PDB file of C-alpha atoms in Angstrom:
ATOM      1  CA  MET A   1     -63.971 -82.905 -74.753  1.00  0.00           C
ATOM      2  CA  ALA A   2     -60.315 -83.867 -74.970  1.00  0.00           C
ATOM      3  CA  THR A   3     -59.441 -87.514 -74.826  1.00  0.00           C
ATOM      4  CA  PRO A   4     -56.378 -88.758 -72.969  1.00  0.00           C
ATOM      5  CA  ALA A   5     -54.780 -89.698 -76.284  1.00  0.00           C
ATOM      6  CA  SER A   6     -55.071 -86.092 -77.547  1.00  0.00           C
ATOM      7  CA  SER A   7     -53.659 -84.543 -74.351  1.00  0.00           C
ATOM      8  CA  PRO A   8     -50.048 -83.446 -74.586  1.00  0.00           C
ATOM      9  CA  PRO A   9     -47.665 -85.868 -72.855  1.00  0.00           C
ATOM     10  CA  ALA A  10     -46.290 -84.767 -69.519  1.00  0.00           C
ATOM     11  CA  SER A  11     -42.709 -83.614 -69.871  1.00  0.00           C
ATOM     12  CA  SER A  12     -40.074 -85.697 -68.172  1.00  0.00           C
ATOM     13  CA  SER A  13     -39.012 -82.682 -66.062  1.00  0.00           C
ATOM     14  CA  PHE A  14     -42.609 -82.191 -64.891  1.00  0.00           C
ATOM     15  CA  VAL A  15     -42.898 -85.875 -63.942  1.00  0.00           C
ATOM     16  CA  LEU A  16     -39.569 -85.793 -62.106  1.00  0.00           C
ATOM     17  CA  HIS A  17     -40.539 -82.583 -60.331  1.00  0.00           C
ATOM     18  CA  GLU A  18     -43.809 -84.091 -59.125  1.00  0.00           C
ATOM     19  CA  ARG A  19     -42.011 -87.252 -58.008  1.00  0.00           C
ATOM     20  CA  LEU A  20     -39.466 -85.191 -56.064  1.00  0.00           C
ATOM     21  CA  LEU A  21     -42.181 -83.105 -54.426  1.00  0.00           C
ATOM     22  CA  ALA A  22     -43.921 -86.277 -53.317  1.00  0.00           C
ATOM     23  CA  ARG A  23     -40.921 -88.298 -52.114  1.00  0.00           C
ATOM     24  CA  LEU A  24     -37.804 -86.157 -51.641  1.00  0.00           C
ATOM     25  CA  ARG A  25     -36.811 -85.436 -48.052  1.00  0.00           C
ATOM     26  CA  LEU A  26     -34.492 -82.764 -46.722  1.00  0.00           C
ATOM     27  CA  ARG A  27     -32.253 -85.528 -45.367  1.00  0.00           C
ATOM     28  CA  HIS A  28     -31.635 -86.616 -48.977  1.00  0.00           C
ATOM     29  CA  LEU A  29     -30.382 -83.117 -49.771  1.00  0.00           C
ATOM     30  CA  ARG A  30     -28.223 -82.965 -46.640  1.00  0.00           C
ATOM     31  CA  LEU A  31     -26.643 -86.297 -47.570  1.00  0.00           C
ATOM     32  CA  VAL A  32     -25.885 -85.249 -51.159  1.00  0.00           C
ATOM     33  CA  ASP A  33     -24.382 -82.005 -49.884  1.00  0.00           C
ATOM     34  CA  ALA A  34     -22.217 -83.881 -47.352  1.00  0.00           C
ATOM     35  CA  LEU A  35     -21.141 -86.452 -49.950  1.00  0.00           C
ATOM     36  CA  SER A  36     -20.133 -83.695 -52.354  1.00  0.00           C
ATOM     37  CA  ILE A  37     -17.891 -82.267 -49.632  1.00  0.00           C
ATOM     38  CA  HIS A  38     -16.433 -85.462 -48.135  1.00  0.00           C
ATOM     39  CA  SER A  39     -16.463 -87.918 -51.098  1.00  0.00           C
ATOM     40  CA  ASN A  40     -16.705 -90.656 -48.484  1.00  0.00           C
ATOM     41  CA  LEU A  41     -19.921 -92.305 -47.316  1.00  0.00           C
ATOM     42  CA  ARG A  42     -18.783 -92.884 -43.734  1.00  0.00           C
ATOM     43  CA  ARG A  43     -17.713 -89.261 -43.236  1.00  0.00           C
ATOM     44  CA  ALA A  44     -20.848 -87.951 -44.954  1.00  0.00           C
ATOM     45  CA  ALA A  45     -22.997 -90.181 -42.720  1.00  0.00           C
ATOM     46  CA  GLU A  46     -21.214 -88.825 -39.643  1.00  0.00           C
ATOM     47  CA  ALA A  47     -21.665 -85.250 -40.847  1.00  0.00           C
ATOM     48  CA  THR A  48     -25.404 -85.814 -41.259  1.00  0.00           C
ATOM     49  CA  HIS A  49     -25.762 -87.727 -37.966  1.00  0.00           C
ATOM     50  CA  MET A  50     -26.841 -91.040 -39.437  1.00  0.00           C
ATOM     51  CA  SER A  51     -25.396 -94.505 -39.618  1.00  0.00           C
ATOM     52  CA  GLN A  52     -23.466 -95.581 -42.690  1.00  0.00           C
ATOM     53  CA  PRO A  53     -26.088 -98.249 -43.588  1.00  0.00           C
ATOM     54  CA  ALA A  54     -28.834 -95.611 -43.340  1.00  0.00           C
ATOM     55  CA  ALA A  55     -26.834 -93.255 -45.570  1.00  0.00           C
ATOM     56  CA  THR A  56     -26.236 -96.052 -48.076  1.00  0.00           C
ATOM     57  CA  GLN A  57     -29.955 -96.853 -48.165  1.00  0.00           C
ATOM     58  CA  MET A  58     -30.900 -93.180 -48.473  1.00  0.00           C
ATOM     59  CA  LEU A  59     -28.483 -92.677 -51.384  1.00  0.00           C
ATOM     60  CA  ARG A  60     -29.920 -95.755 -53.125  1.00  0.00           C
ATOM     61  CA  GLU A  61     -33.453 -94.374 -52.628  1.00  0.00           C
ATOM     62  CA  LEU A  62     -32.467 -91.018 -54.069  1.00  0.00           C
ATOM     63  CA  GLU A  63     -30.703 -92.502 -57.093  1.00  0.00           C
ATOM     64  CA  ALA A  64     -33.734 -94.726 -57.739  1.00  0.00           C
ATOM     65  CA  LEU A  65     -36.038 -91.731 -57.403  1.00  0.00           C
ATOM     66  CA  LEU A  66     -33.949 -89.752 -59.903  1.00  0.00           C
ATOM     67  CA  GLU A  67     -33.275 -92.808 -62.075  1.00  0.00           C
ATOM     68  CA  MET A  68     -29.600 -91.859 -62.400  1.00  0.00           C
ATOM     69  CA  PRO A  69     -26.383 -92.347 -60.452  1.00  0.00           C
ATOM     70  CA  LEU A  70     -25.152 -89.423 -58.384  1.00  0.00           C
ATOM     71  CA  PHE A  71     -21.849 -90.946 -57.290  1.00  0.00           C
ATOM     72  CA  GLU A  72     -19.511 -93.601 -58.668  1.00  0.00           C
ATOM     73  CA  ARG A  73     -18.354 -95.985 -55.950  1.00  0.00           C
ATOM     74  CA  HIS A  74     -14.645 -96.792 -55.765  1.00  0.00           C
ATOM     75  CA  ALA A  75     -12.456 -98.652 -53.269  1.00  0.00           C
ATOM     76  CA  ARG A  76     -11.096 -95.315 -51.993  1.00  0.00           C
ATOM     77  CA  GLY A  77     -14.381 -93.463 -51.729  1.00  0.00           C
ATOM     78  CA  MET A  78     -16.855 -91.972 -54.108  1.00  0.00           C
ATOM     79  CA  ARG A  79     -16.574 -89.727 -57.132  1.00  0.00           C
ATOM     80  CA  ILE A  80     -19.432 -87.378 -57.880  1.00  0.00           C
ATOM     81  CA  THR A  81     -21.116 -87.636 -61.291  1.00  0.00           C
ATOM     82  CA  GLU A  82     -22.307 -84.655 -63.299  1.00  0.00           C
ATOM     83  CA  ALA A  83     -25.850 -85.350 -62.049  1.00  0.00           C
ATOM     84  CA  GLY A  84     -24.542 -85.469 -58.490  1.00  0.00           C
ATOM     85  CA  ARG A  85     -22.662 -82.193 -58.935  1.00  0.00           C
ATOM     86  CA  LEU A  86     -25.794 -80.521 -60.276  1.00  0.00           C
ATOM     87  CA  LEU A  87     -28.005 -81.862 -57.491  1.00  0.00           C
ATOM     88  CA  ALA A  88     -25.407 -80.986 -54.837  1.00  0.00           C
ATOM     89  CA  ALA A  89     -25.350 -77.351 -55.991  1.00  0.00           C
ATOM     90  CA  HIS A  90     -29.136 -77.156 -55.777  1.00  0.00           C
ATOM     91  CA  ALA A  91     -29.144 -79.016 -52.463  1.00  0.00           C
ATOM     92  CA  ARG A  92     -26.754 -76.402 -51.049  1.00  0.00           C
ATOM     93  CA  MET A  93     -29.056 -73.608 -52.297  1.00  0.00           C
ATOM     94  CA  ALA A  94     -32.084 -75.281 -50.703  1.00  0.00           C
ATOM     95  CA  ILE A  95     -30.254 -75.769 -47.394  1.00  0.00           C
ATOM     96  CA  ASP A  96     -29.025 -72.166 -47.421  1.00  0.00           C
ATOM     97  CA  SER A  97     -32.510 -70.928 -48.293  1.00  0.00           C
ATOM     98  CA  LEU A  98     -34.031 -72.876 -45.409  1.00  0.00           C
ATOM     99  CA  ARG A  99     -31.409 -71.442 -43.035  1.00  0.00           C
ATOM    100  CA  THR A 100     -32.272 -67.943 -44.289  1.00  0.00           C
ATOM    101  CA  ALA A 101     -35.970 -68.589 -43.745  1.00  0.00           C
ATOM    102  CA  THR A 102     -35.396 -69.778 -40.173  1.00  0.00           C
ATOM    103  CA  GLU A 103     -33.274 -66.715 -39.385  1.00  0.00           C
ATOM    104  CA  ASP A 104     -35.932 -64.432 -40.873  1.00  0.00           C
ATOM    105  CA  LEU A 105     -38.689 -66.172 -38.926  1.00  0.00           C
ATOM    106  CA  ALA A 106     -36.689 -65.903 -35.695  1.00  0.00           C
ATOM    107  CA  ALA A 107     -36.130 -62.179 -36.341  1.00  0.00           C
ATOM    108  CA  LEU A 108     -39.845 -61.720 -37.004  1.00  0.00           C
ATOM    109  CA  ALA A 109     -40.780 -63.588 -33.824  1.00  0.00           C
ATOM    110  CA  ALA A 110     -38.349 -61.424 -31.831  1.00  0.00           C
ATOM    111  CA  GLN A 111     -39.688 -58.306 -33.584  1.00  0.00           C
ATOM    112  CA  GLN A 112     -36.236 -57.518 -34.930  1.00  0.00           C
ATOM    113  CA  ALA A 113     -35.223 -56.178 -38.310  1.00  0.00           C
ATOM    114  CA  ARG A 114     -34.374 -58.887 -40.791  1.00  0.00           C
ATOM    115  CA  PRO A 115     -30.650 -59.039 -41.476  1.00  0.00           C
ATOM    116  CA  VAL A 116     -29.094 -58.025 -44.763  1.00  0.00           C
ATOM    117  CA  ARG A 117     -27.059 -60.988 -45.951  1.00  0.00           C
ATOM    118  CA  ILE A 118     -23.811 -60.281 -47.746  1.00  0.00           C
ATOM    119  CA  GLY A 119     -21.654 -62.933 -49.349  1.00  0.00           C
ATOM    120  CA  ALA A 120     -18.026 -62.131 -50.067  1.00  0.00           C
ATOM    121  CA  LEU A 121     -14.784 -63.598 -51.232  1.00  0.00           C
ATOM    122  CA  ASP A 122     -12.024 -63.511 -48.628  1.00  0.00           C
ATOM    123  CA  ALA A 123     -10.169 -60.727 -50.484  1.00  0.00           C
ATOM    124  CA  ALA A 124     -13.307 -58.573 -50.602  1.00  0.00           C
ATOM    125  CA  LEU A 125     -13.867 -58.987 -46.868  1.00  0.00           C
ATOM    126  CA  VAL A 126     -10.511 -57.416 -46.094  1.00  0.00           C
ATOM    127  CA  SER A 127     -10.272 -54.849 -48.877  1.00  0.00           C
ATOM    128  CA  VAL A 128     -13.886 -53.690 -49.272  1.00  0.00           C
ATOM    129  CA  LEU A 129     -16.203 -54.697 -46.444  1.00  0.00           C
ATOM    130  CA  GLN A 130     -14.064 -54.169 -43.341  1.00  0.00           C
ATOM    131  CA  PRO A 131     -13.099 -50.586 -44.285  1.00  0.00           C
ATOM    132  CA  ALA A 132     -16.718 -49.700 -45.135  1.00  0.00           C
ATOM    133  CA  MET A 133     -18.367 -51.228 -42.043  1.00  0.00           C
ATOM    134  CA  PRO A 134     -17.772 -48.449 -39.448  1.00  0.00           C
ATOM    135  CA  GLN A 135     -19.194 -45.730 -41.664  1.00  0.00           C
ATOM    136  CA  LEU A 136     -22.147 -47.868 -42.798  1.00  0.00           C
ATOM    137  CA  LEU A 137     -23.087 -48.858 -39.248  1.00  0.00           C
ATOM    138  CA  ALA A 138     -22.661 -45.263 -38.017  1.00  0.00           C
ATOM    139  CA  ARG A 139     -25.161 -44.090 -40.658  1.00  0.00           C
ATOM    140  CA  HIS A 140     -27.543 -47.013 -40.098  1.00  0.00           C
ATOM    141  CA  PRO A 141     -27.201 -48.231 -36.483  1.00  0.00           C
ATOM    142  CA  GLN A 142     -30.331 -50.410 -36.714  1.00  0.00           C
ATOM    143  CA  LEU A 143     -28.882 -52.339 -39.657  1.00  0.00           C
ATOM    144  CA  ARG A 144     -28.260 -56.034 -39.000  1.00  0.00           C
ATOM    145  CA  LEU A 145     -25.664 -57.617 -41.248  1.00  0.00           C
ATOM    146  CA  VAL A 146     -24.807 -61.253 -41.772  1.00  0.00           C
ATOM    147  CA  ILE A 147     -21.597 -61.623 -43.734  1.00  0.00           C
ATOM    148  CA  GLU A 148     -20.468 -64.978 -45.080  1.00  0.00           C
ATOM    149  CA  GLU A 149     -17.280 -65.875 -46.833  1.00  0.00           C
ATOM    150  CA  GLY A 150     -17.466 -68.336 -49.699  1.00  0.00           C
ATOM    151  CA  THR A 151     -16.249 -69.364 -53.104  1.00  0.00           C
ATOM    152  CA  GLY A 152     -17.442 -67.536 -56.196  1.00  0.00           C
ATOM    153  CA  GLU A 153     -19.546 -70.542 -57.195  1.00  0.00           C
ATOM    154  CA  ARG A 154     -21.245 -70.819 -53.808  1.00  0.00           C
ATOM    155  CA  LEU A 155     -21.799 -67.066 -53.539  1.00  0.00           C
ATOM    156  CA  GLY A 156     -23.316 -66.900 -57.014  1.00  0.00           C
ATOM    157  CA  ALA A 157     -25.605 -69.830 -56.257  1.00  0.00           C
ATOM    158  CA  GLY A 158     -26.589 -68.226 -52.954  1.00  0.00           C
ATOM    159  CA  LEU A 159     -27.408 -64.946 -54.674  1.00  0.00           C
ATOM    160  CA  ARG A 160     -29.529 -66.707 -57.305  1.00  0.00           C
ATOM    161  CA  GLY A 161     -31.225 -68.808 -54.626  1.00  0.00           C
ATOM    162  CA  GLY A 162     -32.017 -65.841 -52.375  1.00  0.00           C
ATOM    163  CA  ALA A 163     -29.603 -66.685 -49.551  1.00  0.00           C
ATOM    164  CA  PHE A 164     -27.770 -63.374 -50.090  1.00  0.00           C
ATOM    165  CA  GLY A 165     -29.070 -59.903 -50.761  1.00  0.00           C
ATOM    166  CA  LEU A 166     -25.667 -58.794 -52.000  1.00  0.00           C
ATOM    167  CA  VAL A 167     -22.502 -60.521 -53.135  1.00  0.00           C
TER     168      VAL A 167
END
């Protein structure tokens, strides 16, 4: 029988993962995403439909949970740290993935085909997708497409996270 002393120590990533599963809320992710966009607590609070004191408290909770700062506070706003940038990218993937799941569930409930999600850069929308759409839809009239424009970084993250079937 193994004794606790002979058991391998839990990795710090495992411990953090378990802590996040137990205490992280989607509102934390929405706030980090909004802060990464606005770099201002008041505007991020407005974007997430919460008061500024509630957003401040939620950010403190999240930083305590992670045991690292996500944003540096300055007189003119906030500057995202490397940890904040990393979490914001994953928060965006989680939010996009949840949106995809809700759309898929709605399509299932309505007995519709699930949409094919395509992410594209602005230039690709005009030069590649728009010219191809009439012929594609003529060959496959039942096809449901959702096309989103985004930056290369966001599109790549969305593809890795399952928000897009094609980029």
